[in-house]
mmCIF file of C-alpha atoms in Angstrom:
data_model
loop_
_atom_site.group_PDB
_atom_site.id
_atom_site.type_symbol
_atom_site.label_atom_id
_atom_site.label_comp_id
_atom_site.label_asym_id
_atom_site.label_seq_id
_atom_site.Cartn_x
_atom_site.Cartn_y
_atom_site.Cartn_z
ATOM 1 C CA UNK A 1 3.766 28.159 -28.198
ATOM 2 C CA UNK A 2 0.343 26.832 -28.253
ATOM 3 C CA UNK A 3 1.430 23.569 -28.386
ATOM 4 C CA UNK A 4 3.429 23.740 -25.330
ATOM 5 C CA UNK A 5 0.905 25.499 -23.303
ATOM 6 C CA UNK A 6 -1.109 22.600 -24.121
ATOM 7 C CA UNK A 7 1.436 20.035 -22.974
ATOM 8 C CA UNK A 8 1.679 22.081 -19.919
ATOM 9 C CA UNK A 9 -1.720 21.913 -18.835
ATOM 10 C CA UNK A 10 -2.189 18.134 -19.445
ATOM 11 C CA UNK A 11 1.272 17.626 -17.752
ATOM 12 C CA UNK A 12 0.001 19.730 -14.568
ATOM 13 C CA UNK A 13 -3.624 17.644 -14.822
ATOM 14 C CA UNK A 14 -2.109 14.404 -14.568
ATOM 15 C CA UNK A 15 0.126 16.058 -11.301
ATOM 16 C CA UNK A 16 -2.868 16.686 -9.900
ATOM 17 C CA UNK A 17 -4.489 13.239 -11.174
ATOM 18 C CA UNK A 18 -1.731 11.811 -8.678
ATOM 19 C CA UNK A 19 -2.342 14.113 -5.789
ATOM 20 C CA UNK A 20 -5.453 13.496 -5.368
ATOM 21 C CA UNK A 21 -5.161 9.710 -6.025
ATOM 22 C CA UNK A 22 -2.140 9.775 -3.258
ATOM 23 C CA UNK A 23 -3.113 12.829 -0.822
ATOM 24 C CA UNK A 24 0.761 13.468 -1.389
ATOM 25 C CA UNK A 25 3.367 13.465 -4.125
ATOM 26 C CA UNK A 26 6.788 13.642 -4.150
ATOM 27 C CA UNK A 27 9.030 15.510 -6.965
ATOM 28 C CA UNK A 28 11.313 13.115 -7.451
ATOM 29 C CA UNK A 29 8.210 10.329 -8.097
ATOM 30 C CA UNK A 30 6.286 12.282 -11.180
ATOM 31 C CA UNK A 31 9.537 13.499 -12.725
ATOM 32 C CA UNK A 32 10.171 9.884 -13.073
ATOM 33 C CA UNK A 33 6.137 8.916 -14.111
ATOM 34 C CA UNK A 34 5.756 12.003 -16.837
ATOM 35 C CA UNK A 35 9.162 12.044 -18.265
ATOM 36 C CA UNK A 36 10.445 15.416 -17.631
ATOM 37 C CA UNK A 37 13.140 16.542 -14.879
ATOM 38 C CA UNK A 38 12.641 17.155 -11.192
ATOM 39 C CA UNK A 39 13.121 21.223 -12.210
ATOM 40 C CA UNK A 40 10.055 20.849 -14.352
ATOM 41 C CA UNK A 41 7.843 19.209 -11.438
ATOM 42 C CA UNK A 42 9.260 21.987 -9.277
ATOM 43 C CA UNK A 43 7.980 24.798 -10.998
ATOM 44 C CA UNK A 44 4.691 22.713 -11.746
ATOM 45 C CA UNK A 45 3.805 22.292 -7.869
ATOM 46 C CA UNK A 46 4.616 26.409 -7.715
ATOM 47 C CA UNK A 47 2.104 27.729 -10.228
ATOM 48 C CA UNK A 48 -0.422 24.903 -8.968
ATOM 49 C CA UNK A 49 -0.014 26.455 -5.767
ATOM 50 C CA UNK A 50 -0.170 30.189 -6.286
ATOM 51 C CA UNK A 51 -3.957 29.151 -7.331
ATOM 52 C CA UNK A 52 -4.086 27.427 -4.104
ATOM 53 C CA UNK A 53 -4.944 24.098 -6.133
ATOM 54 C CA UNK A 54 -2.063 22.319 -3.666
ATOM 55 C CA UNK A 55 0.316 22.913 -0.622
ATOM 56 C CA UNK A 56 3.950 22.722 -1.488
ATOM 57 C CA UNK A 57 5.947 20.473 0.871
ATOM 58 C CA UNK A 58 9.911 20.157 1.226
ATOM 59 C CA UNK A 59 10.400 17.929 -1.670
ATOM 60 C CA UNK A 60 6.960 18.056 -3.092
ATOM 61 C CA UNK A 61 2.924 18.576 -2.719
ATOM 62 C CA UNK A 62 -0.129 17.802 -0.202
ATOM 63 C CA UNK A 63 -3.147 18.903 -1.249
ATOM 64 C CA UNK A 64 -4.429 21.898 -0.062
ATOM 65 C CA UNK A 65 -6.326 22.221 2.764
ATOM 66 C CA UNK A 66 -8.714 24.877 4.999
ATOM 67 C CA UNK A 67 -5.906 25.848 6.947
ATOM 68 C CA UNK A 68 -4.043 27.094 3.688
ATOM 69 C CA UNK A 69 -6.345 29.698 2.421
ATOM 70 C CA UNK A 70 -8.837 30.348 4.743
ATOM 71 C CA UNK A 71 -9.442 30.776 8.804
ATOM 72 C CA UNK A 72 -10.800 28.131 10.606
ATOM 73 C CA UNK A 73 -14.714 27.864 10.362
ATOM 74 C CA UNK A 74 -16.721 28.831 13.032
ATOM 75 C CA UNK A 75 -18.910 25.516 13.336
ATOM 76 C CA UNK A 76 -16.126 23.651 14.323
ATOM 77 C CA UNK A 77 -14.805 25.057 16.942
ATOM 78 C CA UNK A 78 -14.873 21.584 19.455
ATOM 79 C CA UNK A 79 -13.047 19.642 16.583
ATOM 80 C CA UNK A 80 -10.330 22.207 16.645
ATOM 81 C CA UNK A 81 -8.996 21.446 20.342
ATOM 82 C CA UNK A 82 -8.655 17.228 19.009
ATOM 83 C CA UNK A 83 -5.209 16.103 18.419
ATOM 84 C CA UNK A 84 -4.861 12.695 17.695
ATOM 85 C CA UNK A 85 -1.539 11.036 18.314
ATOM 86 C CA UNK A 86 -0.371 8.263 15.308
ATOM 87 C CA UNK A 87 2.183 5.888 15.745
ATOM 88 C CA UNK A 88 3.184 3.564 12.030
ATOM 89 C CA UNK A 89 5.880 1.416 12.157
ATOM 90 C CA UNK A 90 7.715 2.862 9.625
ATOM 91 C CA UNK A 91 8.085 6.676 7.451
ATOM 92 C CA UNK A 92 8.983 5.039 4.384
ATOM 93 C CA UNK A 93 7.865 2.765 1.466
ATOM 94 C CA UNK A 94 4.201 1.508 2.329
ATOM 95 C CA UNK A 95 3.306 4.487 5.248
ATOM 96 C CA UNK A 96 3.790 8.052 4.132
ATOM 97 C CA UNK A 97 0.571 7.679 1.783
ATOM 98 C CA UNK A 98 -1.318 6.617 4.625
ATOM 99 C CA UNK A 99 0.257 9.571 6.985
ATOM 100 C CA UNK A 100 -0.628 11.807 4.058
ATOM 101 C CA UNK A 101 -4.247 11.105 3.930
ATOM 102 C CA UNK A 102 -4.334 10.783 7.729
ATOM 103 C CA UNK A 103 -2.406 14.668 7.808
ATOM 104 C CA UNK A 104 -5.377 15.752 4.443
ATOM 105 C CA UNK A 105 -7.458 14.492 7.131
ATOM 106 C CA UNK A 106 -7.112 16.226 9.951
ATOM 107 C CA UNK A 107 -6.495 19.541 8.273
ATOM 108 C CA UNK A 108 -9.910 19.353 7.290
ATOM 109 C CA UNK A 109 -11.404 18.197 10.128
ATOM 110 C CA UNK A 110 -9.405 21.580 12.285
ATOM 111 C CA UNK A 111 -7.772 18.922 14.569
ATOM 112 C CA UNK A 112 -3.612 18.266 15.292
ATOM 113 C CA UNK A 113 -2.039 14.837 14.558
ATOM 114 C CA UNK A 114 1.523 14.271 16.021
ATOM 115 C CA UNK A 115 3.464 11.617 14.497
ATOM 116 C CA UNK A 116 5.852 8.974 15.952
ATOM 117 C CA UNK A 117 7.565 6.927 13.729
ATOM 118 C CA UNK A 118 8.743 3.522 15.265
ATOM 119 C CA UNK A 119 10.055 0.094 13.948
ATOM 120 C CA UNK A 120 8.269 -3.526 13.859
ATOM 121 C CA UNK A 121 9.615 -4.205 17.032
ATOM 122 C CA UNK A 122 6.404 -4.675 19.817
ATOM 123 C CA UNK A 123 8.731 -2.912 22.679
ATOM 124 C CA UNK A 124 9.542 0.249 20.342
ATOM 125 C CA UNK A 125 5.723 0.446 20.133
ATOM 126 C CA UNK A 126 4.957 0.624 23.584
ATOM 127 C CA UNK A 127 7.710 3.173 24.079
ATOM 128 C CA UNK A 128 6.371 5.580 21.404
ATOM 129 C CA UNK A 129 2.614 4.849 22.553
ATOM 130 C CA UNK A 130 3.583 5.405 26.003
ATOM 131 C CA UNK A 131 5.477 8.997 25.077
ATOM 132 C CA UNK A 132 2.299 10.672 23.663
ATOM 133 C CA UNK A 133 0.134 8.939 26.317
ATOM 134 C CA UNK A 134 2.167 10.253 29.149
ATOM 135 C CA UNK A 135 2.307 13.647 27.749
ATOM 136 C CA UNK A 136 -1.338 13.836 28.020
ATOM 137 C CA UNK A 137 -1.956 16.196 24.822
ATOM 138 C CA UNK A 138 -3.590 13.532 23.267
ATOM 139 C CA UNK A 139 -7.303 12.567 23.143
ATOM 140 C CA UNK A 140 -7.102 10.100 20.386
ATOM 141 C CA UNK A 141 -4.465 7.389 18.901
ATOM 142 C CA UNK A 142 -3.952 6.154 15.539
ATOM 143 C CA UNK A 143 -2.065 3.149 15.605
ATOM 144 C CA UNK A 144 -0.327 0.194 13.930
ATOM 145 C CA UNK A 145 1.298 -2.190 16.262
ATOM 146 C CA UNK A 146 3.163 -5.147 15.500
ATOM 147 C CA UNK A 147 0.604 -7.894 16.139
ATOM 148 C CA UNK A 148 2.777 -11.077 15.385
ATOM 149 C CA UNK A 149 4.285 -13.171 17.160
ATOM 150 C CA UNK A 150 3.574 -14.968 20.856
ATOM 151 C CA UNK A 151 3.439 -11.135 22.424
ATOM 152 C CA UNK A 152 0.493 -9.836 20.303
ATOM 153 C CA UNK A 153 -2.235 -11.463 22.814
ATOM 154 C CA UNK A 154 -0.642 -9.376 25.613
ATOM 155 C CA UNK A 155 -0.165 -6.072 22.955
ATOM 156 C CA UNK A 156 -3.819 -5.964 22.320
ATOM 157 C CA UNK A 157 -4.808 -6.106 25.775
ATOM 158 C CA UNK A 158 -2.557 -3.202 26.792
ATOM 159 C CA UNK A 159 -3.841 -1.751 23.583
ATOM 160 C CA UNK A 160 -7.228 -1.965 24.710
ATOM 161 C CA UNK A 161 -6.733 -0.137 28.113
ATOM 162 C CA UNK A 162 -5.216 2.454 26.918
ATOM 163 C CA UNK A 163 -6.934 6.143 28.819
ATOM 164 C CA UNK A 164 -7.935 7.188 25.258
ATOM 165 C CA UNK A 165 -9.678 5.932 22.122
ATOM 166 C CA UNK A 166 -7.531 3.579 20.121
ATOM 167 C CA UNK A 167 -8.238 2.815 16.168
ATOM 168 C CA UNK A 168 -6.012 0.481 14.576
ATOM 169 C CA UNK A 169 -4.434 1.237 11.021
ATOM 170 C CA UNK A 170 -3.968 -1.384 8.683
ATOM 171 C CA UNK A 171 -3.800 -3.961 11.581
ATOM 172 C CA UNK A 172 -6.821 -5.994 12.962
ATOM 173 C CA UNK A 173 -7.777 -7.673 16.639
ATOM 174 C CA UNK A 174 -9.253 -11.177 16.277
ATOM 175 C CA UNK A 175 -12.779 -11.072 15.745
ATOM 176 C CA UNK A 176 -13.392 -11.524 19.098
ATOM 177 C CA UNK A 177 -12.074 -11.212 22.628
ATOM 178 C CA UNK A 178 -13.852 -10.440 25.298
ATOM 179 C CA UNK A 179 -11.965 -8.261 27.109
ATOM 180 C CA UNK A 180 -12.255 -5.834 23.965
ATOM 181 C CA UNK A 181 -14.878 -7.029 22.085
ATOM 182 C CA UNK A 182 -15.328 -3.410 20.711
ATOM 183 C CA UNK A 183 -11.396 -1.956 19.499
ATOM 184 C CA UNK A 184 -11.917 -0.534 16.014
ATOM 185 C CA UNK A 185 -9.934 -0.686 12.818
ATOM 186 C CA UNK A 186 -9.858 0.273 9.465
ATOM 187 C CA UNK A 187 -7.438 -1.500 6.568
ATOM 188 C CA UNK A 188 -7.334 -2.497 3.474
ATOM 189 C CA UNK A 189 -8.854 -5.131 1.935
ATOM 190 C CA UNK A 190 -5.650 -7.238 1.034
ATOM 191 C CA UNK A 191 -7.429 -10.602 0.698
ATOM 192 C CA UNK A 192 -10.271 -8.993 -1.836
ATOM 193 C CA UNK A 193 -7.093 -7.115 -3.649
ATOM 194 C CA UNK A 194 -5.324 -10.475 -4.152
ATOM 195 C CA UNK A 195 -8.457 -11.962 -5.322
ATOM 196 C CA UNK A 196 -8.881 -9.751 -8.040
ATOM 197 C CA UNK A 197 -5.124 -10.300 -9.490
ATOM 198 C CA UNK A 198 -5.949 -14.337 -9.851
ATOM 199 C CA UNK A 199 -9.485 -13.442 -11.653
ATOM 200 C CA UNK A 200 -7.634 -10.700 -13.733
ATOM 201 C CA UNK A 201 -5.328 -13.390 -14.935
ATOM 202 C CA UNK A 202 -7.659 -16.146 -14.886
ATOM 203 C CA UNK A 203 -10.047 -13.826 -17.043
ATOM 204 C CA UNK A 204 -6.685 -13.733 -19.710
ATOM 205 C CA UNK A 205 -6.645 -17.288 -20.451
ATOM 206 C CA UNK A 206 -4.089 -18.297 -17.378
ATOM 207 C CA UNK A 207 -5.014 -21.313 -15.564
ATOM 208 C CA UNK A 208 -1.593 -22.166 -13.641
ATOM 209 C CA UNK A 209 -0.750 -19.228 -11.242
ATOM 210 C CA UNK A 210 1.861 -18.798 -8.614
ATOM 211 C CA UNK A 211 2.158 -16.510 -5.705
ATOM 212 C CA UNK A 212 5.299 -14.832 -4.146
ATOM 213 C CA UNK A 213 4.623 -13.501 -0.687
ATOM 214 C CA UNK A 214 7.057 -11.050 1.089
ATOM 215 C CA UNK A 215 8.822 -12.891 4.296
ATOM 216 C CA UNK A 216 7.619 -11.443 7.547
ATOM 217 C CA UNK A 217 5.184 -8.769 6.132
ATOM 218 C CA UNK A 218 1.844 -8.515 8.138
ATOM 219 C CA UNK A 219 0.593 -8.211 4.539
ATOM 220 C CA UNK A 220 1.146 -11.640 3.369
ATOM 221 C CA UNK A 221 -1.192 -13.829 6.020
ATOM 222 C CA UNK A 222 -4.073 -12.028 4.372
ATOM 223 C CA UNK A 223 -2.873 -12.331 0.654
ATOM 224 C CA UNK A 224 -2.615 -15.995 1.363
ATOM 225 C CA UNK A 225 -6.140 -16.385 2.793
ATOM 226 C CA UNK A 226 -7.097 -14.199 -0.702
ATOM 227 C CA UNK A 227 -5.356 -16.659 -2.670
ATOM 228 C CA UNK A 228 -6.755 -19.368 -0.967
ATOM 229 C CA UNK A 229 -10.262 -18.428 -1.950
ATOM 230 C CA UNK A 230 -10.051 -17.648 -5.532
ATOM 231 C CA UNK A 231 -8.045 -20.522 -6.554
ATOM 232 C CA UNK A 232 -10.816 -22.685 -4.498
ATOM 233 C CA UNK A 233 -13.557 -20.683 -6.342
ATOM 234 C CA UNK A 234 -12.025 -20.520 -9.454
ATOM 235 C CA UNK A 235 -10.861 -24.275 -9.172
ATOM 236 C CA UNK A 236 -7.047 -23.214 -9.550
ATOM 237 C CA UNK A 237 -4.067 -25.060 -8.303
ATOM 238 C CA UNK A 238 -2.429 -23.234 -5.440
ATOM 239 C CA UNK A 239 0.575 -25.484 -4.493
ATOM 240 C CA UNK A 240 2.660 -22.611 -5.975
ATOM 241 C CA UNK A 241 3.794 -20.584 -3.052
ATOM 242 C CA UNK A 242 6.862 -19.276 -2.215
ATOM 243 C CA UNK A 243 7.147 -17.296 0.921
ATOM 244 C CA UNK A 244 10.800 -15.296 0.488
ATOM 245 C CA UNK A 245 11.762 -12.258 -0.264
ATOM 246 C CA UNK A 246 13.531 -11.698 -3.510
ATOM 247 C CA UNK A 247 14.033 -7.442 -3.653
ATOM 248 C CA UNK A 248 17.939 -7.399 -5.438
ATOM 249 C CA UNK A 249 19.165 -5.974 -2.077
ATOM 250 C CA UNK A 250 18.682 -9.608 -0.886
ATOM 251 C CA UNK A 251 21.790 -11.725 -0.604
ATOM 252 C CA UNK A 252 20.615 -15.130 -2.929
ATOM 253 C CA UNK A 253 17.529 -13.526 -4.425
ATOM 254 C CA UNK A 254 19.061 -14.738 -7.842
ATOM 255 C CA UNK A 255 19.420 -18.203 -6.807
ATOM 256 C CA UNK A 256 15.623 -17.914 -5.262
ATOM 257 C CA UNK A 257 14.210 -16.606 -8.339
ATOM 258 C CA UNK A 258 16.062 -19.168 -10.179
ATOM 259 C CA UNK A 259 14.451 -21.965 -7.959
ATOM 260 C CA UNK A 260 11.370 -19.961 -8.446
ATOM 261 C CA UNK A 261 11.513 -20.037 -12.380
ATOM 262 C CA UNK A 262 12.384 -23.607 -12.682
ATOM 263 C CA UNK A 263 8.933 -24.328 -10.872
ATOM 264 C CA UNK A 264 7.393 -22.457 -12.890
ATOM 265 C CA UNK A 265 9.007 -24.473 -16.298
ATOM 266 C CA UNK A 266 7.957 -27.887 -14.720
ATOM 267 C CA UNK A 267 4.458 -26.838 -13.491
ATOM 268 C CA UNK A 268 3.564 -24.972 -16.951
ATOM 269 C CA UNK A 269 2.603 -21.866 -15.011
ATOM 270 C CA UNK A 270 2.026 -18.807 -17.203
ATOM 271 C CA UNK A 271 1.693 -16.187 -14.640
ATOM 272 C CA UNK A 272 2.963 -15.372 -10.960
ATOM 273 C CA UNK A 273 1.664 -12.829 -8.505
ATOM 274 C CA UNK A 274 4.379 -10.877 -6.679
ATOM 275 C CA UNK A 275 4.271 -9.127 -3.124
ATOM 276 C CA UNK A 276 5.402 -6.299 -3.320
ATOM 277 C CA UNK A 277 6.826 -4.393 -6.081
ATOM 278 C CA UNK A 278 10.630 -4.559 -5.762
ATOM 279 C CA UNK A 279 10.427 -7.957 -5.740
ATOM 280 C CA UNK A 280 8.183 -8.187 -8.732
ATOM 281 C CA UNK A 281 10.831 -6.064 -10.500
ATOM 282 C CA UNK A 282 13.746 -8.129 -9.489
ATOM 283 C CA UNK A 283 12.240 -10.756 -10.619
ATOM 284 C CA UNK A 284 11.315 -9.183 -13.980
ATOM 285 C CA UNK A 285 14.947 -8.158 -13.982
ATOM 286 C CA UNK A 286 15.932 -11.578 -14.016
ATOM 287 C CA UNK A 287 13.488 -12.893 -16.598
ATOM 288 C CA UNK A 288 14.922 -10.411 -19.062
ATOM 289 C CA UNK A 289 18.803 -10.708 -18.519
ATOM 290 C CA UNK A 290 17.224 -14.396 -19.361
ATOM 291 C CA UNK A 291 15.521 -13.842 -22.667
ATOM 292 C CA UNK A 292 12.291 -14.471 -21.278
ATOM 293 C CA UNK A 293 9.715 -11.972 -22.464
ATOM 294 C CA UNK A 294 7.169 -10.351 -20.243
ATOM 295 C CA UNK A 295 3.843 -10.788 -20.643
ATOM 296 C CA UNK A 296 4.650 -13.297 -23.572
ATOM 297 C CA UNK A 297 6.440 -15.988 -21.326
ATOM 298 C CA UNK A 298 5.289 -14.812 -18.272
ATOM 299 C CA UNK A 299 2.694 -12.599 -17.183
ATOM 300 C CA UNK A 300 3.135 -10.627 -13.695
ATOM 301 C CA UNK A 301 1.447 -8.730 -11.302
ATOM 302 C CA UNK A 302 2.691 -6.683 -8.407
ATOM 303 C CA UNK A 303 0.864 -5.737 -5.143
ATOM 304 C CA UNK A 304 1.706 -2.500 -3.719
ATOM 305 C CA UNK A 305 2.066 -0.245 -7.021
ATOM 306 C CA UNK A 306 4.740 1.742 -5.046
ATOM 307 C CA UNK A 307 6.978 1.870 -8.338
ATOM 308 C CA UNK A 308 5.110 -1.041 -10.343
ATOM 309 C CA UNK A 309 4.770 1.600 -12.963
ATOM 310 C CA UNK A 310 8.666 2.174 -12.933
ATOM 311 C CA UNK A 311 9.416 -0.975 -14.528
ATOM 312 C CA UNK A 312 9.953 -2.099 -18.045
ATOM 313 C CA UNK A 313 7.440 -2.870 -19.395
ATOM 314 C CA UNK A 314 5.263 -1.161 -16.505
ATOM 315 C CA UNK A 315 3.235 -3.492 -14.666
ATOM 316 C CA UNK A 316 -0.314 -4.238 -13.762
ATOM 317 C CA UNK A 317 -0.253 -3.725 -9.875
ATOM 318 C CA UNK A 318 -2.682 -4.200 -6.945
ATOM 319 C CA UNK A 319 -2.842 -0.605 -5.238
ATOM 320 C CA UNK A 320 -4.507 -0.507 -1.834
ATOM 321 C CA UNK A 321 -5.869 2.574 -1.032
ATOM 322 C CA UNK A 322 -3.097 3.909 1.508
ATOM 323 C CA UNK A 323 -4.219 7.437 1.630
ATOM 324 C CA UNK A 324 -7.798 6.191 2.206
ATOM 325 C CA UNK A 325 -6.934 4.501 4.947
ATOM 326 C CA UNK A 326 -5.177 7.486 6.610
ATOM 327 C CA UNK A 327 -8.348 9.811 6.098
ATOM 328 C CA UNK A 328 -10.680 7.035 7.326
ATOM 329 C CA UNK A 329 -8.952 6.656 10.050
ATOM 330 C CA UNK A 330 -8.808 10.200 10.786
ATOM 331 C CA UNK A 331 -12.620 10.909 10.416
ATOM 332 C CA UNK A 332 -13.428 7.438 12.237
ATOM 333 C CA UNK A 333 -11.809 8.872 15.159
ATOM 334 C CA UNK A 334 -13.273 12.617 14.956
ATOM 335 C CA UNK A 335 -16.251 10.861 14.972
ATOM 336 C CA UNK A 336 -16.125 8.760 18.020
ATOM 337 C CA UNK A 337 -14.240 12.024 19.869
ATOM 338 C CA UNK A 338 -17.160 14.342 19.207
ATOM 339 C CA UNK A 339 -20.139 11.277 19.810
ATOM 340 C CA UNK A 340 -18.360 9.374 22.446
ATOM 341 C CA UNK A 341 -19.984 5.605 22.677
ATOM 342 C CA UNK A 342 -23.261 6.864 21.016
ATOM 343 C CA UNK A 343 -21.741 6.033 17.955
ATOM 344 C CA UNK A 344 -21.870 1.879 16.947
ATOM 345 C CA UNK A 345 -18.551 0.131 16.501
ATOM 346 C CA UNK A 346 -16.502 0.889 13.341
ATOM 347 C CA UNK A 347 -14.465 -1.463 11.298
ATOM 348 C CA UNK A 348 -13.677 -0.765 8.050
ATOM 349 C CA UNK A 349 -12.296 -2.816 5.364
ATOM 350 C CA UNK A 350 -11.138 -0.683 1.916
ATOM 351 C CA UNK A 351 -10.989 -2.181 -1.207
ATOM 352 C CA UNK A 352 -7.918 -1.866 -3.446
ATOM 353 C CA UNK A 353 -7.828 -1.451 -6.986
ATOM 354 C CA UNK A 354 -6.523 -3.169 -9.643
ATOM 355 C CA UNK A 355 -4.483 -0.710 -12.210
ATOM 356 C CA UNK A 356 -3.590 -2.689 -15.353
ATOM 357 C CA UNK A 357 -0.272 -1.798 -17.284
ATOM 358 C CA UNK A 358 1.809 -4.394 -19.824
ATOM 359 C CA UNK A 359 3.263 -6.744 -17.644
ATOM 360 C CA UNK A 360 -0.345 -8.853 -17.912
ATOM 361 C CA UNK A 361 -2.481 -8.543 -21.106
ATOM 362 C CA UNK A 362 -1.078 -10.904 -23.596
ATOM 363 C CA UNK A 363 0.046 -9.367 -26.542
ATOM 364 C CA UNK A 364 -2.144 -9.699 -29.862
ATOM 365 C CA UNK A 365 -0.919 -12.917 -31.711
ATOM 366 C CA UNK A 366 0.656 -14.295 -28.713
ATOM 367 C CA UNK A 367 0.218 -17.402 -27.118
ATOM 368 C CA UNK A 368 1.036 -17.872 -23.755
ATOM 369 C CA UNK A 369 0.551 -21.604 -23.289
ATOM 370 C CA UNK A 370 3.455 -22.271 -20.552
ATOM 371 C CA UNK A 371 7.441 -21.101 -19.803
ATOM 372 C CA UNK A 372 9.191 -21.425 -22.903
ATOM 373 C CA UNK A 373 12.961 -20.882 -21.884
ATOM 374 C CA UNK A 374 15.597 -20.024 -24.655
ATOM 375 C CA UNK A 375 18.578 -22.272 -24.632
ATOM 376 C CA UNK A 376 20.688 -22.230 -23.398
ATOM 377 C CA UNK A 377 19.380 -20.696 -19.656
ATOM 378 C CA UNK A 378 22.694 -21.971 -17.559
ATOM 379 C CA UNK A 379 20.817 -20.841 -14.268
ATOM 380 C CA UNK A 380 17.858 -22.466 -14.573
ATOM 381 C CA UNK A 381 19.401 -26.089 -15.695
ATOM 382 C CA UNK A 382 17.729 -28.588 -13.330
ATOM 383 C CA UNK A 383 19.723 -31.971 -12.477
#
């Protein structure tokens, strides 16, 4: 009995380990990372809550907040009549961490956040921006436009007249124009975060990299300028670049990684760098349905760490700090509400973190000294 009491406790530490790294969990997520079924997790997230440690959510947790246990405080009373209007261009994969630390946020600050979901599409952005503009309930706008492409000149100048204050999220103006010399953002720090995957590899003896960048992400212009600067610094090749996306809902991906893999054999390169993490695990997929062993043959990393930790073995990830960017973005704005243009402009670049697993740290006794393919590998045959 003691034993298990024990287990529970560490089990529920770890729950809230993830909460608070997150600002939101999902049941379905930690049954998978502890091991234990979604029932479990369930009655986990209840006892955490009746000590108010966390809000329960349809289908998980949020951590808990002032509005959960307590009245609002009487020094705030301004901040309480703010609601700030966010538009992402998606609710799924990359953005409900950010919209989770955005919501954390804003419960803590007393204000209101209403959320429009909308697409990477530039005129589905100006619809949903327009909607909570024209509505006039909000003072404030959280956004992430889609900035690519010959429109986004004309998209940031709309942007920037906009009646109310505008912060970007995870999106960036050039750094300057000068008819908004001054529109704020705050994102993360993809370029550093990529940059710390080639040392972390370089650091474990790997001196012939490759990179893998998703096709069409916003993401992957500043993982290429990372890339570009460590391999410079570190005096790295970085001719190894292939921009496709290879997730095993892609029609061809096997063919692509194939390609990929025979590169790899004829350049000697030991390690590969893979945005994001479904990717990364199709390609892992295909490296073991081909004998090759992972780190042993080839060492990966994935950037995103949505389910990096999902995979067999688990892999080293980059993990931007999505939830920090929501409750940045949040107080950024709060700010500039209650100071107005006394305040200096904001923009705010977040580091992410590098969270090392299996799928990178060479084995003891292992020497990883280039592709060595099992014969026969009928898919990877060149000529």
């Amino acid at each position: 009995m003691a034993d298990d009491r024990l287990f529970n406790v560490q089990r529920r530490e770890r729950l809230m380990e993830e909460l608070r790294r997150h600002g939101a969990v999902r049941v379905k997520d930690i049954a998978q990372l502890l091991g234990v079924s979604e029932l479990t997790v369930r009655r986990d997230i209840a006892a955490l809550a009746t000590q108010n440690l966390l809000t329960k959510v349809h289908g998980g947790a949020t951590l808990p907040t002032e509005l959960d246990s307590a009245p609002p405080r009487r020094s705030r009373p301004a901040v309480s009549r703010f609601t700030i209007g966010m538009v992402v261009p998606s609710l799924d994969y990359y953005w409900p961490p950010i919209v989770g630390g955005a919501r954390t946020a804003a419960a803590a600050q007393g204000v209101h956040i209403q959320l429009r979901g909308s697409s990477y599409d530039p005129a589905e952005d100006r619809r949903q921006i327009s909607r909570l503009i024209e509505a006039q309930q909000v003072q404030g706008l959280l956004l992430a436009p889609t900035l690519d492409g010959p429109g986004a000149d004309e998209m940031i100048d709309w942007i920037a007249k906009l009646p109310v204050p505008v912060i970007l999220v995870e999106r960036q103006t050039p750094r300057w124009r000068r008819t908004h010399p001054l529109l704020e953002w705050v994102r993360s720090d993809h370029a550093l975060g990529l940059e710390l995957a080639v040392r972390h590899l370089y650091d474990h003896g790997h001196r012939r990299l490759g990179l893998v960048l998703s096709k069409g992400s916003p993401t992957s212009a500043h993982l290429a300028e990372g890339w570009e600067s460590a391999c410079a610094d570190l005096g790295l090749p970085n001719d190894l670049v292939l921009r496709d996306t290879v997730g095993l809902d892609q029609p061809g991906h096997r063919e692509v990684i194939a390609q990929l893999l025979a590169r790899c054999r004829k350049t000697r390169t030991t390690a590969l760098i893979v945005h994001s993490d479904p990717d990364a695990m199709s390609i892992a997929q295909y490296c073991a349905e081909q004998g090759l062993v992972i780190p042993d043959d080839l060492a990966l990393i994935a950037y995103d760490d949505e389910v990096a930790g999902l995979a067999e073995p688990a892999m080293t990830a980059i993990r931007p700090g999505k939830p920090q960017v929501g409750r940045v973005a949040v107080e950024m704005m709060v700010s500039r509400l209650l100071e107005g243009k006394r305040r200096p402009t904001q923009r705010v670049l977040i580091i992410p973190e590098l969270i090392i697993r299996n799928s990178s740290v060479p084995r003891p006794g292992v020497d990883s000294g280039g592709l060595r393919f099992p014969a026969p590998v009928r898919e990877l045959q060149e000529g």
